[in-house]
PDB file of C-alpha atoms in Angstrom:
ATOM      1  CA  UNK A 305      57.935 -28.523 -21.330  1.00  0.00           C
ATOM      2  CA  UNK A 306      58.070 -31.641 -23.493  1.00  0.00           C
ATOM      3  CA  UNK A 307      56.510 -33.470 -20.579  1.00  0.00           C
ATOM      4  CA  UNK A 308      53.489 -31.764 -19.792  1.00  0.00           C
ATOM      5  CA  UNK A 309      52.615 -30.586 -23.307  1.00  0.00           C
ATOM      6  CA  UNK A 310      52.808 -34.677 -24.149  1.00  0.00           C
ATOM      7  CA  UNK A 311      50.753 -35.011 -20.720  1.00  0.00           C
ATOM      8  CA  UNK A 312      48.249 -32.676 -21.537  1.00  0.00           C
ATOM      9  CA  UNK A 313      47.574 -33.673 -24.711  1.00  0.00           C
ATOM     10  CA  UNK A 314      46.969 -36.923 -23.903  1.00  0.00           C
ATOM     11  CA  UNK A 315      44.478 -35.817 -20.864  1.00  0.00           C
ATOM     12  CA  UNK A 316      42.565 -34.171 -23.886  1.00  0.00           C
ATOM     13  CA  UNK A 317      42.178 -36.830 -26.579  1.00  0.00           C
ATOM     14  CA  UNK A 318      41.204 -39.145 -23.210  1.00  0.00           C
ATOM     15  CA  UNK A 319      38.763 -36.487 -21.505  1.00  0.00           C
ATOM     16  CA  UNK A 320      37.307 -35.648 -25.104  1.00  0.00           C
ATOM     17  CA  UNK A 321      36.589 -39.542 -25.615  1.00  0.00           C
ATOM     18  CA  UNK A 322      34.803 -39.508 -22.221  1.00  0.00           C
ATOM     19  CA  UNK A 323      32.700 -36.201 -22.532  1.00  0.00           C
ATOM     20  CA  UNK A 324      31.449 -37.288 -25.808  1.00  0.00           C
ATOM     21  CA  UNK A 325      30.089 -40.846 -24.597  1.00  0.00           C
ATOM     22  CA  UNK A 326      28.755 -38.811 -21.580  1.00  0.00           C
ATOM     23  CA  UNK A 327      27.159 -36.421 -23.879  1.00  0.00           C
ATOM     24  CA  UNK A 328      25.659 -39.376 -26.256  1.00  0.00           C
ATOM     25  CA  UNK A 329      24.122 -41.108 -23.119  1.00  0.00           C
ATOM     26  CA  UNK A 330      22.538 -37.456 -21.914  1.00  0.00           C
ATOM     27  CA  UNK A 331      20.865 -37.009 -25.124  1.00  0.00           C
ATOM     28  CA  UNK A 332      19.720 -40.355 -24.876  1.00  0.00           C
ATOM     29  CA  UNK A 333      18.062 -39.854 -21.320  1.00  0.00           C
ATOM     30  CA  UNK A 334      16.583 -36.401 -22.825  1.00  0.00           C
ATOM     31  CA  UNK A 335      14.572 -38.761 -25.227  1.00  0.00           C
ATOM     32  CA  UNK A 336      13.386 -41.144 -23.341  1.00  0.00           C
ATOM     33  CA  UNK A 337      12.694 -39.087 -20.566  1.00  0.00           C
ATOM     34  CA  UNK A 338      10.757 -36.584 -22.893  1.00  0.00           C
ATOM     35  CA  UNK A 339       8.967 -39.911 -24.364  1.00  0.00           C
ATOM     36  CA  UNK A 340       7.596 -40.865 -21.291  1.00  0.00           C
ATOM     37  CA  UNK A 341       6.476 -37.441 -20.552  1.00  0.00           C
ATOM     38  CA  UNK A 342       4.540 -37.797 -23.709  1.00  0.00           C
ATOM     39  CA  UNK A 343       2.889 -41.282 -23.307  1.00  0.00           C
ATOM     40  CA  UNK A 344       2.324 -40.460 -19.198  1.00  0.00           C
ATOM     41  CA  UNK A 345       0.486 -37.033 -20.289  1.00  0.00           C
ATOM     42  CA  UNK A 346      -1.385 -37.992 -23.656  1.00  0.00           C
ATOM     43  CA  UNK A 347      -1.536 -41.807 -22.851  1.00  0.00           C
ATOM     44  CA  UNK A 348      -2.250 -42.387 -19.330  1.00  0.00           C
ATOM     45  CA  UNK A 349      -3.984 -39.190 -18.582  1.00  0.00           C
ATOM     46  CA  UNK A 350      -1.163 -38.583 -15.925  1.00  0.00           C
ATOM     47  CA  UNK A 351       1.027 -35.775 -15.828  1.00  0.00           C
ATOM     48  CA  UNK A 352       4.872 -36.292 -14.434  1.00  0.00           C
ATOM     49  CA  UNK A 353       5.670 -33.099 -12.836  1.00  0.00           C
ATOM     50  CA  UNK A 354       9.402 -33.480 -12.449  1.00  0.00           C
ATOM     51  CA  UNK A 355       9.826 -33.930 -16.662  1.00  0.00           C
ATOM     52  CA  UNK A 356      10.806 -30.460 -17.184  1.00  0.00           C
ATOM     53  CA  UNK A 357      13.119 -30.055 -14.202  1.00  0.00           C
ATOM     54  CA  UNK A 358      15.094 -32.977 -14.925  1.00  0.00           C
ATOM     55  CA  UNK A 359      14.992 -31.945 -18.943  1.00  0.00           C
ATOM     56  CA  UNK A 360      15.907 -28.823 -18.054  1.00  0.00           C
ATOM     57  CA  UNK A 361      18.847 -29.358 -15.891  1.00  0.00           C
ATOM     58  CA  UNK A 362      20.183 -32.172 -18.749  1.00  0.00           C
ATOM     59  CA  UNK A 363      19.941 -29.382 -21.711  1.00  0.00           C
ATOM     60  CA  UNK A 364      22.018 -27.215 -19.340  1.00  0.00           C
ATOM     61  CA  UNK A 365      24.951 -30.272 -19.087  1.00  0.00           C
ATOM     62  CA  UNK A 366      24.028 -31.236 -22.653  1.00  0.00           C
ATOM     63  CA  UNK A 367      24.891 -27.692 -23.868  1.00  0.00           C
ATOM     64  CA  UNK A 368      28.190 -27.534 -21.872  1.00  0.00           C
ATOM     65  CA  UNK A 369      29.233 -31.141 -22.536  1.00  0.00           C
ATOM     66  CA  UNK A 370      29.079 -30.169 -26.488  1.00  0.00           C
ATOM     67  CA  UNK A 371      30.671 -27.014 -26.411  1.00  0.00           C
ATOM     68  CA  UNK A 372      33.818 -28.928 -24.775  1.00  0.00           C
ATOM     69  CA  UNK A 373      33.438 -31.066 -27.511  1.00  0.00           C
ATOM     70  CA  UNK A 374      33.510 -28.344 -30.040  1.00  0.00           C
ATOM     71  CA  UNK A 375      35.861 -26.289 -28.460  1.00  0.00           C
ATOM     72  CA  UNK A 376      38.789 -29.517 -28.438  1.00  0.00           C
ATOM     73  CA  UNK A 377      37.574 -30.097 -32.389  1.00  0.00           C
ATOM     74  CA  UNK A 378      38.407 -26.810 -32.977  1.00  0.00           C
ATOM     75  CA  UNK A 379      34.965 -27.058 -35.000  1.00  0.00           C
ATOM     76  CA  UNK A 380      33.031 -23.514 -33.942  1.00  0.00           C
ATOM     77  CA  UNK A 381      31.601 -21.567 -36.561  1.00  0.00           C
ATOM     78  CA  UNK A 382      34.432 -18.937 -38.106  1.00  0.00           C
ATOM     79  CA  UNK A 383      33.788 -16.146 -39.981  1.00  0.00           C
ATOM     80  CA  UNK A 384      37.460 -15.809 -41.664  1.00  0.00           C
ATOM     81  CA  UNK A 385      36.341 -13.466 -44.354  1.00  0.00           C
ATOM     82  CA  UNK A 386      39.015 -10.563 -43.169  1.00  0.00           C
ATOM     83  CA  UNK A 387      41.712 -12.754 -41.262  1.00  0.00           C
ATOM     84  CA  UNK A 388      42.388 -14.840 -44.170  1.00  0.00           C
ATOM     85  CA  UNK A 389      43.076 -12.322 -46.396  1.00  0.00           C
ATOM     86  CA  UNK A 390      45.565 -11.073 -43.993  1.00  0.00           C
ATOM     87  CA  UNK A 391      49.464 -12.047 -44.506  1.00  0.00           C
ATOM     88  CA  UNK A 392      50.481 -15.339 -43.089  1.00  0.00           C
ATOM     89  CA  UNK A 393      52.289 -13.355 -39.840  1.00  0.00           C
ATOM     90  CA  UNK A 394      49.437 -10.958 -38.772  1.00  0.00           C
ATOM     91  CA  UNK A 395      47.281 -14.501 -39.435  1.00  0.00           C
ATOM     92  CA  UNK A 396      48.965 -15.932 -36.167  1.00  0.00           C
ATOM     93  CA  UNK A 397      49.261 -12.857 -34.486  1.00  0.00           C
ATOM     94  CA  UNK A 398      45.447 -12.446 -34.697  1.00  0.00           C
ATOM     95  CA  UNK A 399      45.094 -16.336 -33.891  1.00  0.00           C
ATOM     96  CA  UNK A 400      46.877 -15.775 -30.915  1.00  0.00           C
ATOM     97  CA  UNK A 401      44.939 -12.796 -29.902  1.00  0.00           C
ATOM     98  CA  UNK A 402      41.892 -14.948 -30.157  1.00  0.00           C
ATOM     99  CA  UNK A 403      43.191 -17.593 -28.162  1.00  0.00           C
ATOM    100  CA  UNK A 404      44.270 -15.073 -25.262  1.00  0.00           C
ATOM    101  CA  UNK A 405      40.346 -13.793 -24.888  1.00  0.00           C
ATOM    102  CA  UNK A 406      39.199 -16.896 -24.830  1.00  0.00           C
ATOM    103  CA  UNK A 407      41.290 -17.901 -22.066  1.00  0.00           C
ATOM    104  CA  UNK A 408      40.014 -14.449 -20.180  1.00  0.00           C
ATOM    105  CA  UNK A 409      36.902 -14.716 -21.121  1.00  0.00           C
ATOM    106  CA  UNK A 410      36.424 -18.671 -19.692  1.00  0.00           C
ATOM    107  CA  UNK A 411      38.567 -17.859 -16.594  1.00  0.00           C
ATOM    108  CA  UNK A 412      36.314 -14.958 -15.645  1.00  0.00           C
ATOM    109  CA  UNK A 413      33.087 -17.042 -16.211  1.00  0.00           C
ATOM    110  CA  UNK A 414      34.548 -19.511 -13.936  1.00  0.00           C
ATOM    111  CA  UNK A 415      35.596 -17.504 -11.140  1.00  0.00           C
ATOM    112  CA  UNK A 416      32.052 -15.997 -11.353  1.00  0.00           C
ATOM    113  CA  UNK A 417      30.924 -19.078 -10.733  1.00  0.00           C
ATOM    114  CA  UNK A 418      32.828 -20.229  -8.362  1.00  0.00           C
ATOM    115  CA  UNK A 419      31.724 -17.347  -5.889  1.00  0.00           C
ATOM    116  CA  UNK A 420      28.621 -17.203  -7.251  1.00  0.00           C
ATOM    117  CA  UNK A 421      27.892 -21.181  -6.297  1.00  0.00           C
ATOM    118  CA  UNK A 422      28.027 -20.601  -2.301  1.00  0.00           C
ATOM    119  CA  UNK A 423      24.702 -18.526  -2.425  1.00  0.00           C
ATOM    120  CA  UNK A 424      22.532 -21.189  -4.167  1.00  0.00           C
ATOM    121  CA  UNK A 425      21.390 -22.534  -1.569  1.00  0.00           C
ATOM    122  CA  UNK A 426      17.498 -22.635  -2.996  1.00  0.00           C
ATOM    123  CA  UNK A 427      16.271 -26.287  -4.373  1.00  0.00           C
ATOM    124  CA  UNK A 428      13.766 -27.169  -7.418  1.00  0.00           C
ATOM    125  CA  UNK A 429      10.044 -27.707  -6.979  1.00  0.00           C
ATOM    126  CA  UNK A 430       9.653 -31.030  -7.853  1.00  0.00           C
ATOM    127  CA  UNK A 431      12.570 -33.155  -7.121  1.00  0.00           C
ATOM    128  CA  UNK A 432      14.225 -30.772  -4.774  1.00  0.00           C
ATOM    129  CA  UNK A 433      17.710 -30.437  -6.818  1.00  0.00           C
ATOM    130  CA  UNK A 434      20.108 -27.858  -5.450  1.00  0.00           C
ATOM    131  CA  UNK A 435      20.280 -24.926  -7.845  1.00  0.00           C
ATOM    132  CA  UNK A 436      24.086 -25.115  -7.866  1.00  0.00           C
ATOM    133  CA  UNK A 437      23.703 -28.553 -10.163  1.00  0.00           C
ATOM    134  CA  UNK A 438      22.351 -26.302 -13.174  1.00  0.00           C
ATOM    135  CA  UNK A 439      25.659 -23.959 -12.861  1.00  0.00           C
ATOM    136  CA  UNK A 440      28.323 -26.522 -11.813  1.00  0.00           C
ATOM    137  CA  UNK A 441      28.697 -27.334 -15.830  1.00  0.00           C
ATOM    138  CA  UNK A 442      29.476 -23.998 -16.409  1.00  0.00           C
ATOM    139  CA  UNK A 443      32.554 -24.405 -13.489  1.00  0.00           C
ATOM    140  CA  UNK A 444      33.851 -27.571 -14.492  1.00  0.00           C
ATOM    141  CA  UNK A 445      33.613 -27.227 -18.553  1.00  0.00           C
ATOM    142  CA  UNK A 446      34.560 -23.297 -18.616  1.00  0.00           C
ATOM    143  CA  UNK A 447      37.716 -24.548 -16.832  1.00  0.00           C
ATOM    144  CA  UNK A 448      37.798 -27.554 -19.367  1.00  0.00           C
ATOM    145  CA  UNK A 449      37.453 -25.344 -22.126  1.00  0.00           C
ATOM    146  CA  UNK A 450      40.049 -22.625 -20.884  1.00  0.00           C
ATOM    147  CA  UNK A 451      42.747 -25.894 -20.863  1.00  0.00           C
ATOM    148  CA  UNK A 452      41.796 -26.962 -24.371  1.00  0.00           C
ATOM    149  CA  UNK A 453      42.913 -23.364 -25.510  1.00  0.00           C
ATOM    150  CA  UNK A 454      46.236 -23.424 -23.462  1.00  0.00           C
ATOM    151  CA  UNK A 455      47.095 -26.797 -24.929  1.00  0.00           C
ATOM    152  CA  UNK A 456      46.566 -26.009 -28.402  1.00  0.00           C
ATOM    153  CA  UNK A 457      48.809 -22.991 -27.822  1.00  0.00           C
ATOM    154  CA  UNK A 458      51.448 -25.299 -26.390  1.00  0.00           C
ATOM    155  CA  UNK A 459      50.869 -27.048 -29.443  1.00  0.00           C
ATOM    156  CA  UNK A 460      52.319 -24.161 -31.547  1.00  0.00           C
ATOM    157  CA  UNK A 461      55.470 -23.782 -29.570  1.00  0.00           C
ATOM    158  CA  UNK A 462      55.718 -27.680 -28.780  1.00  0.00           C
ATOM    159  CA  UNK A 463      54.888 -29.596 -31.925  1.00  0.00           C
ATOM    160  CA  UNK A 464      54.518 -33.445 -32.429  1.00  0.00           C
ATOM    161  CA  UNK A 465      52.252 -33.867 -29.608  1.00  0.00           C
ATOM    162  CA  UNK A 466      48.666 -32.911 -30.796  1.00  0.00           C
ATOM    163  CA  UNK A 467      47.659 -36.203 -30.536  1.00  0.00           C
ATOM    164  CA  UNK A 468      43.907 -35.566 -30.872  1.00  0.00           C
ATOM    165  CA  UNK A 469      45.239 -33.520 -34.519  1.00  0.00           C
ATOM    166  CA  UNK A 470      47.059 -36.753 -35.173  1.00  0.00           C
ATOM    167  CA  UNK A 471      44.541 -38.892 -35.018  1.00  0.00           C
ATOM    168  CA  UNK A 472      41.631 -36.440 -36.886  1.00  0.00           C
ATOM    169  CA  UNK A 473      44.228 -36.611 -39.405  1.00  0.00           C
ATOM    170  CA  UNK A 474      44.367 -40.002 -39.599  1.00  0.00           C
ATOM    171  CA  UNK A 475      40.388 -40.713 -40.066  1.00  0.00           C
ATOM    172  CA  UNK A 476      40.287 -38.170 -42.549  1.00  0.00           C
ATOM    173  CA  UNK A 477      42.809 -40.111 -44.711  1.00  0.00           C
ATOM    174  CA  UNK A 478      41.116 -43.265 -43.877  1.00  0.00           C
ATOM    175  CA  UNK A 479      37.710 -41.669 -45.376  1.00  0.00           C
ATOM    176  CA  UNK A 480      39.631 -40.029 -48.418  1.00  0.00           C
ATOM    177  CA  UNK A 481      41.059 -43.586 -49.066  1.00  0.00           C
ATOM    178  CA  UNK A 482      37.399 -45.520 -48.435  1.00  0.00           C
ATOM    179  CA  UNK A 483      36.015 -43.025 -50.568  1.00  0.00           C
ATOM    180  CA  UNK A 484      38.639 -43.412 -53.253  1.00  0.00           C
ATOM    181  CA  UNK A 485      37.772 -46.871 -53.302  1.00  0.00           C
ATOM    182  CA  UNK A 486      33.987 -46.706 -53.703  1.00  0.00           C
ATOM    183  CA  UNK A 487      33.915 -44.630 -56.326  1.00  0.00           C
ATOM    184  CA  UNK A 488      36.463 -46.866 -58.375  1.00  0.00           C
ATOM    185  CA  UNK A 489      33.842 -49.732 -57.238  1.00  0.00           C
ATOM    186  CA  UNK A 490      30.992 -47.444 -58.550  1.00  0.00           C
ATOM    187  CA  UNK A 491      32.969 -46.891 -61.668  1.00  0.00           C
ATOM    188  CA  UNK A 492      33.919 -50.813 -62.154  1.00  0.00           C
ATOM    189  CA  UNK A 493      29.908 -50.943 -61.447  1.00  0.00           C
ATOM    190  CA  UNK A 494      28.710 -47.934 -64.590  1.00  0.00           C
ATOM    191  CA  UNK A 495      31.650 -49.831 -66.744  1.00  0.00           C
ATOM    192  CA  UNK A 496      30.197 -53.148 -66.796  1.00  0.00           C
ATOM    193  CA  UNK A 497      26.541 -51.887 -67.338  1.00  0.00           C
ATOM    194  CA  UNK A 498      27.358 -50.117 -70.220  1.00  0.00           C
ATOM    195  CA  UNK A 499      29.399 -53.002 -71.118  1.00  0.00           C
ATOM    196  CA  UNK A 500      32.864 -51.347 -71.370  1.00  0.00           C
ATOM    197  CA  UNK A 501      35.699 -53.875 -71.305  1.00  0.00           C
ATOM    198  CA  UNK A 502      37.798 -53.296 -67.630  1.00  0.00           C
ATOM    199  CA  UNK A 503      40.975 -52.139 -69.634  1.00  0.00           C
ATOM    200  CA  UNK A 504      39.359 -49.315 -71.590  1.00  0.00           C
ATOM    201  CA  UNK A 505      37.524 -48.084 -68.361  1.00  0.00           C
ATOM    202  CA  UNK A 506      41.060 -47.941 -66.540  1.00  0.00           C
ATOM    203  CA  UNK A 507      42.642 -46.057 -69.828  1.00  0.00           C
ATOM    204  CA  UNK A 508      39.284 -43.790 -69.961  1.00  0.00           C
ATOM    205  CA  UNK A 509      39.500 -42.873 -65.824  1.00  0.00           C
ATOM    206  CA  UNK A 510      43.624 -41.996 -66.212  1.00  0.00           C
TER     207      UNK A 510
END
């Protein structure tokens, strides 16, 4: 069990590395594919007309790509208003509970796709695009998505290998420790404006 929870969690911090620098250069193509929509149309008097279906079918891997990336952060939006004011127990329980339908709900959205994909068989106007390339993000990253969940339950019963944890952990000390330090530079900064000797600034700040 050791094994593959240390395997796993080390296919997560390296997949979540990937998706995100795949996600950055989407966005990136969005803009500049959306900027020379805008200078063909208003500039040149020409109109692209495969823009939109190539924009379109990007926002659909865009959206996907970033709700891995959200759902490995653990970062979603919570309302937590009644389960934290629930005992420590029922907390984990509930946390558990939540983990479970997520699991169901991303392995039946997958397995809807999956027989759902043989009868696109249909192509895009422009740039003739099978229609199965807007829903194959939805295969691959609901089935992505449903592993991030298992892992960070094996995480519970298997600790010491949350390595992606470990290492948010780590950059959030790293910030709390560069931001310690500015503000004693900003202090050092106020001190010798106002012309305070360094000594009585240090006695002052403890």
């Amino acid at each position: 069990m050791k094994t593959l929870t240390k395997v796993l969690n080390r296919f997560i911090i390296v997949s979540y590395d990937g998706i995100r620098n795949i996600a950055g250069a989407v966005m990136v193509a969005i803009i500049m594919i959306v900027s020379v929509g805008i200078v063909s149309r208003y500039g040149l008097s020409y109109s692209i007309s495969w823009i939109e279906e190539i924009c379109c079918l990007l926002l659909v891997w865009l959206c996907y790509l970033s709700a891995s990336l959200t759902t490995v952060a653990k970062e979603h939006v919570v309302a937590d208003f009644i389960s934290g004011s629930l005992p420590a127990n029922l907390q984990r329980v509930l946390k558990s509970i939540i983990r479970l339908g997520e699991i169901a709900f991303f392995a039946v959205v997958t397995y809807s796709v999956i027989r759902l994909l043989p009868k696109l068989t249909n192509v895009s106007a422009a740039l003739k695009m099978p229609r199965y390339l807007y829903y194959l993000p939805v295969l691959i990253f609901g089935a992505y998505m449903a592993l991030a969940v298992i892992v960070d339950m094996l995480n519970d019963f298997v600790p010491g290998y949350d390595y992606f944890g470990q290492r948010r952990e780590k950059r959030e000390q790293l910030r709390l420790e560069q931001e310690k330090q500015e503000n004693a530079a900003m202090l050092k900064r106020v001190d010798a404006f106002m012309g305070i000797p360094e000594e009585e600034g240090k006695e002052e700040s403890v």
